[in-house]
Coordinates of C-alpha atoms and ligand atoms in Angstrom, one line a residue:
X30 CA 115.4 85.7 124.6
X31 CA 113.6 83.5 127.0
X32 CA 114.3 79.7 127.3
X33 CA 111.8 78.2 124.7
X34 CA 111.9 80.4 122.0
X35 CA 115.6 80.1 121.8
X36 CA 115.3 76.1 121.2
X37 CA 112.6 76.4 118.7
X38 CA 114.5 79.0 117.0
X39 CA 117.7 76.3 117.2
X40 CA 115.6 73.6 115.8
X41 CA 114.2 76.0 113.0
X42 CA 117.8 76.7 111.9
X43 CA 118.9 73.4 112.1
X44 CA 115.6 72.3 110.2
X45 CA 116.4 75.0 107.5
X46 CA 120.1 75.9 107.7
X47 CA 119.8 77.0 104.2
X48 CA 117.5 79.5 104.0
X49 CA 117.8 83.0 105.2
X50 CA 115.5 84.8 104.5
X51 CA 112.6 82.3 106.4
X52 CA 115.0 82.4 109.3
X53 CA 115.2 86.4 109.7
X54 CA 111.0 86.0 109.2
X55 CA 111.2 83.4 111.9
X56 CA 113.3 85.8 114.2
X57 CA 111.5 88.9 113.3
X58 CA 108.5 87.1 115.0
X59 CA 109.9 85.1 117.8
X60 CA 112.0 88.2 118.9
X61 CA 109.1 90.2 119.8
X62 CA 106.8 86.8 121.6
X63 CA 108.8 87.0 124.8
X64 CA 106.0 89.0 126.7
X65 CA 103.3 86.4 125.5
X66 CA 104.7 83.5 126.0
X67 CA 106.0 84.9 129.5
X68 CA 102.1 85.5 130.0
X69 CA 100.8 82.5 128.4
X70 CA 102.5 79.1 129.7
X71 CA 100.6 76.5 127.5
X72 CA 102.3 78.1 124.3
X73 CA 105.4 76.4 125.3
X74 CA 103.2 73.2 127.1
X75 CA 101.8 72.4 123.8
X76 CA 104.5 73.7 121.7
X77 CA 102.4 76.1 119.5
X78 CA 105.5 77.6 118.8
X79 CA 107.6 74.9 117.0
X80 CA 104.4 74.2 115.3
X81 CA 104.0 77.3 113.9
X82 CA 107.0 77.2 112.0
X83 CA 107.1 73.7 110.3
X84 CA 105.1 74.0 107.4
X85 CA 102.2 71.6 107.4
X86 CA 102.9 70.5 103.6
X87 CA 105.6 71.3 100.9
X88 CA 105.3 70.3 97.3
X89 CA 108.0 71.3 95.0
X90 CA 107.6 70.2 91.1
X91 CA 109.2 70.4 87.7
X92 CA 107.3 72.4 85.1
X93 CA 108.3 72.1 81.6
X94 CA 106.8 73.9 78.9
X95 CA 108.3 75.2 75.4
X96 CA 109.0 78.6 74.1
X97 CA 107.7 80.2 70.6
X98 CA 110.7 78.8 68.7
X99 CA 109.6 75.3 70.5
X100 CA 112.7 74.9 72.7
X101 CA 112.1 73.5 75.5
X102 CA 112.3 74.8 79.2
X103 CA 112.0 73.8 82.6
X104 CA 111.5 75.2 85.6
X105 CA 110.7 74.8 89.4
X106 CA 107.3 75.0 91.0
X107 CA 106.5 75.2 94.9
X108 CA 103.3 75.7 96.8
X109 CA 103.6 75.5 100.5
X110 CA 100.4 74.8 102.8
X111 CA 101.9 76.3 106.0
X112 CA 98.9 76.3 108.8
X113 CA 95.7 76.0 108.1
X114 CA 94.3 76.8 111.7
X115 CA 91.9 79.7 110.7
X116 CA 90.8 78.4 106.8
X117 CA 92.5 77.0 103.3
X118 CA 95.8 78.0 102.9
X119 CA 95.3 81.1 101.2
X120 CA 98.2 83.7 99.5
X121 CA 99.7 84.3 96.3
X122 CA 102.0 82.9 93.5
X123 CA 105.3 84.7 92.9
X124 CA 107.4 84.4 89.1
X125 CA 110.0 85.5 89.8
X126 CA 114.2 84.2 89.0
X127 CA 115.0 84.6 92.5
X128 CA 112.4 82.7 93.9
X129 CA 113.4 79.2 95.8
X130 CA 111.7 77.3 98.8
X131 CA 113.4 79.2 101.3
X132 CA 111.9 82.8 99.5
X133 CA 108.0 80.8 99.3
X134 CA 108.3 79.4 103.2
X135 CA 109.3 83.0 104.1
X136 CA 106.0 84.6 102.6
X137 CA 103.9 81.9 103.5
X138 CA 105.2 82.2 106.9
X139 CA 104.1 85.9 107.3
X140 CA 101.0 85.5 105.7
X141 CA 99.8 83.5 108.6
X142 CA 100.3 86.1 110.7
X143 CA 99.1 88.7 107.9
X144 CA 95.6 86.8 107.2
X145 CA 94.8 86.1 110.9
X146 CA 95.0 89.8 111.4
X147 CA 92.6 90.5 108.4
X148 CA 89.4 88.8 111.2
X149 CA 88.8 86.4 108.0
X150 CA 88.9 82.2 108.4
X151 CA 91.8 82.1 105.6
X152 CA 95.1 79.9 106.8
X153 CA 98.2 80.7 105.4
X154 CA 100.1 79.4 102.2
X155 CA 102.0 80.7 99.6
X156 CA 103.7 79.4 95.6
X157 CA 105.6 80.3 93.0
X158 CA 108.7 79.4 90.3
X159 CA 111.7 80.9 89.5
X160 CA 110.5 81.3 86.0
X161 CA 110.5 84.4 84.6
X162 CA 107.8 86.4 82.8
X163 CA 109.9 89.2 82.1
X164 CA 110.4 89.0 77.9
X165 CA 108.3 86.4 77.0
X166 CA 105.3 86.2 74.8
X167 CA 101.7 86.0 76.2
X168 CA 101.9 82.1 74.3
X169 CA 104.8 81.9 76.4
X170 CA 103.2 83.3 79.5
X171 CA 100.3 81.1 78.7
X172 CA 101.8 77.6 77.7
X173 CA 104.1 78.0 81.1
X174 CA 100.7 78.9 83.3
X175 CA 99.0 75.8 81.8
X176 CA 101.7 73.3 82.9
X177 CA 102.3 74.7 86.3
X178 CA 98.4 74.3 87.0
X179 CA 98.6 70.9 85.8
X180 CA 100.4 69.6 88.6
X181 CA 99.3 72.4 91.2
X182 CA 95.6 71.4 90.3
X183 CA 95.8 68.5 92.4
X184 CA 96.7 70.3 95.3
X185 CA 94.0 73.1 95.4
X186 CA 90.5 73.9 96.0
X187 CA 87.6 76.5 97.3
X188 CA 88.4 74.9 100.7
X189 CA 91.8 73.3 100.6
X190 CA 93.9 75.9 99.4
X191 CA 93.1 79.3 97.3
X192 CA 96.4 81.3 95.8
X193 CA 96.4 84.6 93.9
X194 CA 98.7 86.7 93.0
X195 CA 102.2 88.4 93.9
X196 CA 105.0 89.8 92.2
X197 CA 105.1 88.4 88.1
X198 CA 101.8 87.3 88.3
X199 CA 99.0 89.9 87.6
X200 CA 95.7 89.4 85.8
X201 CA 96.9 88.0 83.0
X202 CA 98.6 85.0 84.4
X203 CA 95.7 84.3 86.9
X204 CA 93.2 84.1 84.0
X205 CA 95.6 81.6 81.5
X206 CA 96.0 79.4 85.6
X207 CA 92.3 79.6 86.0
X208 CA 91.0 78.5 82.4
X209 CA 93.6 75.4 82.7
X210 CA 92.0 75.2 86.2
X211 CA 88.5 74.5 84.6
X212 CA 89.7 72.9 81.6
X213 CA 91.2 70.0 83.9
X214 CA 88.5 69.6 86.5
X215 CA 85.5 70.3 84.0
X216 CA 84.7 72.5 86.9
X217 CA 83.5 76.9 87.0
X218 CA 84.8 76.9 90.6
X219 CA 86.0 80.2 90.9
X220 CA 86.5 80.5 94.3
X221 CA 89.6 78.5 93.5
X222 CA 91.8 81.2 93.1
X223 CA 91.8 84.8 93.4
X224 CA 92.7 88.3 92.0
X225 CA 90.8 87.4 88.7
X226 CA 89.9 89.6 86.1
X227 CA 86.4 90.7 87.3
X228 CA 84.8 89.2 83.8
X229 CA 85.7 86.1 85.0
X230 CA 84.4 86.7 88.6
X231 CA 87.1 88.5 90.1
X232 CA 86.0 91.1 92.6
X233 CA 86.2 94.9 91.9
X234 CA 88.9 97.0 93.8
X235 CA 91.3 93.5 94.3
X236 CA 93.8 94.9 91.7
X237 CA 94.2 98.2 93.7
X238 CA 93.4 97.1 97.6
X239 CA 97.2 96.0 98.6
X240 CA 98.4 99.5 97.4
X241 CA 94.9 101.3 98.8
X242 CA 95.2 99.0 102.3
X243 CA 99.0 100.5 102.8
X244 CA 98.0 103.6 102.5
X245 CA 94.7 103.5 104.5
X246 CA 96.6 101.7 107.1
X247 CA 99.3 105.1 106.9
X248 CA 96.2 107.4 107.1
X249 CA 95.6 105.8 110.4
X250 CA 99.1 106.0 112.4
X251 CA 98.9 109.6 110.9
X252 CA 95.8 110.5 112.8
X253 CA 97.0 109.4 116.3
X254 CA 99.4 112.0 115.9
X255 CA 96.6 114.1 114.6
X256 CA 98.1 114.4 111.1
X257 CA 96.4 113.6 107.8
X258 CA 98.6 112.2 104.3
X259 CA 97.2 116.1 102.8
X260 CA 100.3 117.7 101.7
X261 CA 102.6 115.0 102.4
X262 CA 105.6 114.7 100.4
X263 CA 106.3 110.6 99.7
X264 CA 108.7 108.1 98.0
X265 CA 107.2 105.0 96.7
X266 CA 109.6 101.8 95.7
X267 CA 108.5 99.4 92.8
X268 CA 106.4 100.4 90.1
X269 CA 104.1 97.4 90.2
X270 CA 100.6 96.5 91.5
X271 CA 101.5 97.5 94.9
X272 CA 103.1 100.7 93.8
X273 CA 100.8 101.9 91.4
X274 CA 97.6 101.8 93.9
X275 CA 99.3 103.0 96.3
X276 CA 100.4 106.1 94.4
X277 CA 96.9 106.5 93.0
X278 CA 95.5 106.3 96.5
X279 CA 98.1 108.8 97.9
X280 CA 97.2 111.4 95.0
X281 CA 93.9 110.9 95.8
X282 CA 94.3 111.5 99.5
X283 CA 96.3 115.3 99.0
X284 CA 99.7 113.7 99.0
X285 CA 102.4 113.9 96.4
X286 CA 104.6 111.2 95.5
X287 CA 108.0 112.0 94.0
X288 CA 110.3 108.9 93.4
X289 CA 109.8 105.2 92.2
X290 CA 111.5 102.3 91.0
X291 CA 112.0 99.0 89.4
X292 CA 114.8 96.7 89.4
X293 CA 116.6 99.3 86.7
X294 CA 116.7 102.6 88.8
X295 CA 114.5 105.0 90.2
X296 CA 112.2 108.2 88.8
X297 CA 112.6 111.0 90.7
X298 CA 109.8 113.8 90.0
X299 CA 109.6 117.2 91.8
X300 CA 106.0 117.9 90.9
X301 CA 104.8 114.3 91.0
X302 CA 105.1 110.9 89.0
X303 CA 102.7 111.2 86.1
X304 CA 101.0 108.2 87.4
X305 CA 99.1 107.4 83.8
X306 CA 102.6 107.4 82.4
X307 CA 103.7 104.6 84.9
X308 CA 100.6 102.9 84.1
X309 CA 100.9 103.1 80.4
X310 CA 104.4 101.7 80.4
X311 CA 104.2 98.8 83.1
X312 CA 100.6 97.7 82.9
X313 CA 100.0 98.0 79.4
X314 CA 103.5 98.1 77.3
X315 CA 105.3 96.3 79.7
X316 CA 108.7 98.6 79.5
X317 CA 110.8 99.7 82.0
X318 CA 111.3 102.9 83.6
X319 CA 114.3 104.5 82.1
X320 CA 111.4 105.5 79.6
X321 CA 109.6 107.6 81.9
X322 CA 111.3 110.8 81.1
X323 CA 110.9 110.7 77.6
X324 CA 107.3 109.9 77.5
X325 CA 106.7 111.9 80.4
X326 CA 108.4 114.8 79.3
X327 CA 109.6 115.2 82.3
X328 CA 111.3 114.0 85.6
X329 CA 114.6 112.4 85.6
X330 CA 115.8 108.2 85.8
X331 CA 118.5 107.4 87.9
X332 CA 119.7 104.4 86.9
X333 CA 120.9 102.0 90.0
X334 CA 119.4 104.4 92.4
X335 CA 116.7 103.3 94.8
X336 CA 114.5 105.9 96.0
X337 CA 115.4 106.6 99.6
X338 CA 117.9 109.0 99.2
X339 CA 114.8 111.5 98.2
X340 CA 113.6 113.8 100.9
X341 CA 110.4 112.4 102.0
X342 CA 107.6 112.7 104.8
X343 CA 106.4 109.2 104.2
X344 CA 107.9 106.2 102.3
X345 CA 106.0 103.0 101.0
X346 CA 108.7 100.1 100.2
X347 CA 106.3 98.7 98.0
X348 CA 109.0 96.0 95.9
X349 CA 110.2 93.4 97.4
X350 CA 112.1 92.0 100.8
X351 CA 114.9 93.6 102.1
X352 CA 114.9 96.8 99.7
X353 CA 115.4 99.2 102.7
X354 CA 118.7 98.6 104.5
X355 CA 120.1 100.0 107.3
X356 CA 122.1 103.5 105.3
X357 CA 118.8 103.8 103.8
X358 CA 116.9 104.0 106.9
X359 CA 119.5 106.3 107.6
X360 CA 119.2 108.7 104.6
X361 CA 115.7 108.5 105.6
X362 CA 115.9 109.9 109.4
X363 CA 118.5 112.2 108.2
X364 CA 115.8 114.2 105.7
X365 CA 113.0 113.8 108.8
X366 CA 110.9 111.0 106.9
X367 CA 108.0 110.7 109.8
X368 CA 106.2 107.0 108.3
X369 CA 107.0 104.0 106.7
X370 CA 104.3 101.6 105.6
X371 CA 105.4 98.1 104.4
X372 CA 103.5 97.7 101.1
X373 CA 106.0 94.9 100.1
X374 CA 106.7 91.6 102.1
X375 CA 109.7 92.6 105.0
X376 CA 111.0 95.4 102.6
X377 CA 113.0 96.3 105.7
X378 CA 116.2 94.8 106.7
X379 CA 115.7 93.8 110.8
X380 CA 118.9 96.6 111.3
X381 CA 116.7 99.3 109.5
X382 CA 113.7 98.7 111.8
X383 CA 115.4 99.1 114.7
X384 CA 116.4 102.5 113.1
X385 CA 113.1 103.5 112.9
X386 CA 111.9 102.3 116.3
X387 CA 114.8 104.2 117.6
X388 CA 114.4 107.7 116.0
X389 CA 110.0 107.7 116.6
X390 CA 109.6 107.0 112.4
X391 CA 106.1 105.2 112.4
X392 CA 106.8 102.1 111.2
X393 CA 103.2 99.9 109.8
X394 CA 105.3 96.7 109.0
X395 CA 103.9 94.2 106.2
X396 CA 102.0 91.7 107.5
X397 CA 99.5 94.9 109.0
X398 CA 100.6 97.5 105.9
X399 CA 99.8 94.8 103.3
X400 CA 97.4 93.3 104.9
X401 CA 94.3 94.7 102.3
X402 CA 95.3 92.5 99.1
X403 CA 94.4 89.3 101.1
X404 CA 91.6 91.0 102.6
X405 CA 90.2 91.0 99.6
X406 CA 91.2 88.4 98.1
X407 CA 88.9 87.0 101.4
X408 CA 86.0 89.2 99.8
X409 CA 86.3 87.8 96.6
X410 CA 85.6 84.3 98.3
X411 CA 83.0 85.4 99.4
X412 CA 81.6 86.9 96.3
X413 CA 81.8 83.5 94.4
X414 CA 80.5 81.5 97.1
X415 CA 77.3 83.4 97.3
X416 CA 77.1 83.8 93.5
X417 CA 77.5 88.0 94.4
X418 CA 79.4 90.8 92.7
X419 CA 80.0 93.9 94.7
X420 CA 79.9 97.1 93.3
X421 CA 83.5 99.3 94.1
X422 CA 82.7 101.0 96.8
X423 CA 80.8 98.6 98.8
X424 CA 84.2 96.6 98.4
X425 CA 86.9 99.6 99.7
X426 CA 84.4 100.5 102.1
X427 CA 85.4 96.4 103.5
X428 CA 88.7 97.4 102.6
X429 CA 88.5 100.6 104.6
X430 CA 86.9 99.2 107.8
X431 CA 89.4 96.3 107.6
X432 CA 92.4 98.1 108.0
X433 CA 91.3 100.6 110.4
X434 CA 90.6 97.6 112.6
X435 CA 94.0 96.0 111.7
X436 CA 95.6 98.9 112.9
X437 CA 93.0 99.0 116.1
X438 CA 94.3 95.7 116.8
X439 CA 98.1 96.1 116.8
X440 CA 97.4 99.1 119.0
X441 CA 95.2 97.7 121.5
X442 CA 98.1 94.6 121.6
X443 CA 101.3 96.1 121.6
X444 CA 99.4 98.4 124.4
X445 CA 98.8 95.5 126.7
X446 CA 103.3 95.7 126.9
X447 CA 102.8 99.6 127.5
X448 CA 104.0 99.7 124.0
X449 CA 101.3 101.2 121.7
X450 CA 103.2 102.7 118.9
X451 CA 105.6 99.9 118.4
X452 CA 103.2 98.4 115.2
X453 CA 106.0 95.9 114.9
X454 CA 105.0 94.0 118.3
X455 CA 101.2 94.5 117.9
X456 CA 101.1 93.0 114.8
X457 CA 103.0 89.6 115.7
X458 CA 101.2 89.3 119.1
X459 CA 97.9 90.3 117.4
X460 CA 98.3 87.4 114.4
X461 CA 100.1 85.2 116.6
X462 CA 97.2 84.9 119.6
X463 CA 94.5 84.2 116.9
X464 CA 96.3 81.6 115.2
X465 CA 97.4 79.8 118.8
X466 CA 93.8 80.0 120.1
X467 CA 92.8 78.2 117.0
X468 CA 95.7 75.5 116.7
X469 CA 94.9 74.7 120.6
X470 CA 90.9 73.8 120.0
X471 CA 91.8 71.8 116.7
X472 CA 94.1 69.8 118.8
X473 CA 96.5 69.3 116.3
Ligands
NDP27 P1 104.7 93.3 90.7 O1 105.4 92.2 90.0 O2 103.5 93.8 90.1 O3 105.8 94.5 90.9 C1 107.0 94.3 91.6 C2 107.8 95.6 91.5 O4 108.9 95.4 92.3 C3 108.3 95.9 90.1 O5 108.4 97.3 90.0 C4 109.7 95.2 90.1 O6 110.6 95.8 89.2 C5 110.1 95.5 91.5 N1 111.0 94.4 92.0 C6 110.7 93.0 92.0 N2 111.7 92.3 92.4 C7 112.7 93.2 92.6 C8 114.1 93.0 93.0 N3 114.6 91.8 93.3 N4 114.8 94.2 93.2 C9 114.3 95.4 92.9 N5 113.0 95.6 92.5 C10 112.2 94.5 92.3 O7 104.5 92.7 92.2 P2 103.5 93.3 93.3 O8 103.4 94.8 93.2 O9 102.3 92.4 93.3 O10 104.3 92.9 94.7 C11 105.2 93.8 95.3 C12 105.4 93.4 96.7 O11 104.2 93.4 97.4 C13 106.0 92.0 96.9 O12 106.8 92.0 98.1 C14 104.7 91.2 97.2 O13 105.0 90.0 98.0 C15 104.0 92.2 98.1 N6 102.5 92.0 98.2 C16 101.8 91.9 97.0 C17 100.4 91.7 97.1 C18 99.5 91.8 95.9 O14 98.3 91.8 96.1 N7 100.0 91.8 94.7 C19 99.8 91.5 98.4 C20 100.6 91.7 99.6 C21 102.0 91.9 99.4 P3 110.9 95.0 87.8 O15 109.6 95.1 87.0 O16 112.1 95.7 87.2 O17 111.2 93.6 88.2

């Protein structure tokens, strides 16, 4: 590694000893920046680098609310504005027990990257709490939502800063954030936040276009190697927002999907996940998985078992980060598995990307893969600033052109180092020259 990136990777360790999972995003990026910075001296004159990873603002806060038997609880809050070169900080909330700073400055770091390669003016940020809406009531869900929003109010705005969603915060929890939004400000701004129900000015095809983008963005690698998804047999990890679009648009698209998960175990299906089953039992009743079967009447849980130990042609890691390790990669390569495409945030351990780049597995990593939520989420501002609802297909037809031009882009990037296929390269150079062009002309 050249010179400069190795001090501003020593300063971002020493700045953030703590956290690893930032400091493998931080890597994953600088590690591939060589060529450019090589080609571009004022990166290092102007330190755009060191920049790029110190967040711009971090606010951390205490949320208490009570529970139905009126215990009280209280929990940590976080919303990081990381850069806000190209637009408002823009990306989602995450509930989630695991979450801490290190986990929110980790996705707010790649949605930089991610939303500069979506062509939109949206900067990057991200949020969230280590509570947990897993169990609890909707009063619960509710009276938690309204006093996280009462401090995070302050902080937001239509041009300041605009989250959404992520994982443990669907529709519901957006609309209980954005009526305590309007309650406090006295104010129908909706462009404030995104991935609203579309009765309260959400925008149609948001819930589906992370799980749509991944696997438009998979249609695309396909067809330079003149292939289409028709026929494909594919493995699909989490059974969430992310998951379930994406094994609706898969189905759709000729391609049968065999296996997913949740935090329990996996499904594994010969003839195809009932997907009206999965969506009975996670969007509307809330269960888990190890029910599939007997409401199914069919297919089999494995409980502990994650899903890439099933023979696949093409696997969506659509969970969360670092799901796929290294003897998973492996299992994968072993049964020929020809595509991965990153519906989750860094799904894939470093040591399991390397596997892939390695063995010719086409590998569409997150911040390109996933790119379609945000994309979106960018239409939906849109929507509401121009007082405009756009019917479905006007909206995936965005979604569509989007991503083929994401993946036109990491192409056309990673080709300038002779390197066309590596998606991995493209997409950092890509999201990184955009965002460096910017920071240079605001001068800050
Ligand atoms: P959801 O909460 O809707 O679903 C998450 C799924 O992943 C569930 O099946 C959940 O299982 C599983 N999961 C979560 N945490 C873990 C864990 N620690 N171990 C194993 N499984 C786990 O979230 P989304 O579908 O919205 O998000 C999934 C991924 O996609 C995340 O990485 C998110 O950052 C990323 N993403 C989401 C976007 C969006 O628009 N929603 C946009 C871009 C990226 P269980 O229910 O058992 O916990």
């Amino acid at each position: 590694m050249n010179a400069y990136l190795n001090r501003v990777l020593e300063v971002v360790k020493k700045r953030n000893h703590s956290e690893p999972v930032f400091l493998q995003a931080v890597s994953e990026v600088l590690n591939t920046l060589e060529p450019v910075i090589n080609a571009h001296p004022d990166v290092e004159e102007l330190n755009l680098l060191e920049r790029m990873c110190e967040p711009e603002r971090q606010l951390i806060f205490r949320v208490v609310w009570a529970d139905d038997q009126g215990k009280v609880h209280v929990n940590r809050g976080f919303r990081i504005g990381f850069n806000s070169s190209l637009g408002p900080y823009k990306g989602g909330l995450r509930f989630h027990p695991s979450v801490n700073i290190g986990i929110i400055k980790f996705l707010a770091f790649e949605q930089i990257f991610k939303n500069s390669l979506t062509g939109l003016l949206i900067g990057g940020g991200k949020g969230g709490s280590d509570f947990d809406p897993k169990g609890k009531s909707d009063a619960e869900v509710m009276r938690f939502c309204q006093s996280f929003m009462t401090e995070l109010h302050h902080h937001i705005g239509d041009r300041t800063d605009v989250p959404a969603g992520d994982i443990g915060v669907g529709a519901r929890e957006i609309g209980y954030l954005f009526g305590h939004y309007k309650r406090l400000t006295q104010r129908f701004e909706s462009g404030v936040i995104t991935g609203k129900d579309v009765g309260m000015g959400g925008s149609m095809a948001r819930k589906e276009a992370t799980g749509y983008g991944a696997v438009y963005f998979a249609r695309e690698m396909l067809a330079e190697r003149e292939e289409t998804l028709g026929g494909k047999r594919c493995v699909v990890s989490g059974s969430g927002n992310v998951a379930i679009y994406a094994i609706q648009k898969l189905n759709q698209l000729g391609a049968t999907v065999v296996a997913c998960s949740d935090s329990g175990g996996s499904v594994f299906d010969e003839n195809g996940i009932d997907l009206d089953v999965i969506k009975w039992l996670k969007e509307i009743e809330r269960k888990r998985l190890s029910e599939y079967p007997s409401v199914a009447g069919k297919g089999e849980y494995r409980p502990d078992q994650k899903v890439w130990d099933v023979s696949c042609d093409c696997a969506f890691p659509c969970a969360t980060q670092n799901e796929l390790e290294k003897e998973d990669a492996e299992f994968l390569i072993k049964n020929d598995c020809q595509l991965i495409s990153e519906g989750a945030n860094m799904p894939c351990t470093p040591e399991a990307v390397e596997l892939f780049k390695e063995h010719g597995v086409l590998f569409g990593p997150g911040k390109a893969a996933n790119a379609g939520g945000v994309a979106v989420s960018g239409l939906e501002m849109q929507q509401n600033a121009g007082l405009e609802s756009w019917s479905f297909e006007e909206v995936d037809k965005h979604l569509q052109l989007i991503m083929k031009s994401i993946h036109t882009k990491c192409r056309e990037f990673a080709g300038c180092y002779d390197q066309p296929d590596n998606y991995q390269l493209g997409a950092n150079i890509a999201g990184f020259m955009r965002v460096a062009e910017a920071t240079k002309r605001h001068g800050h």
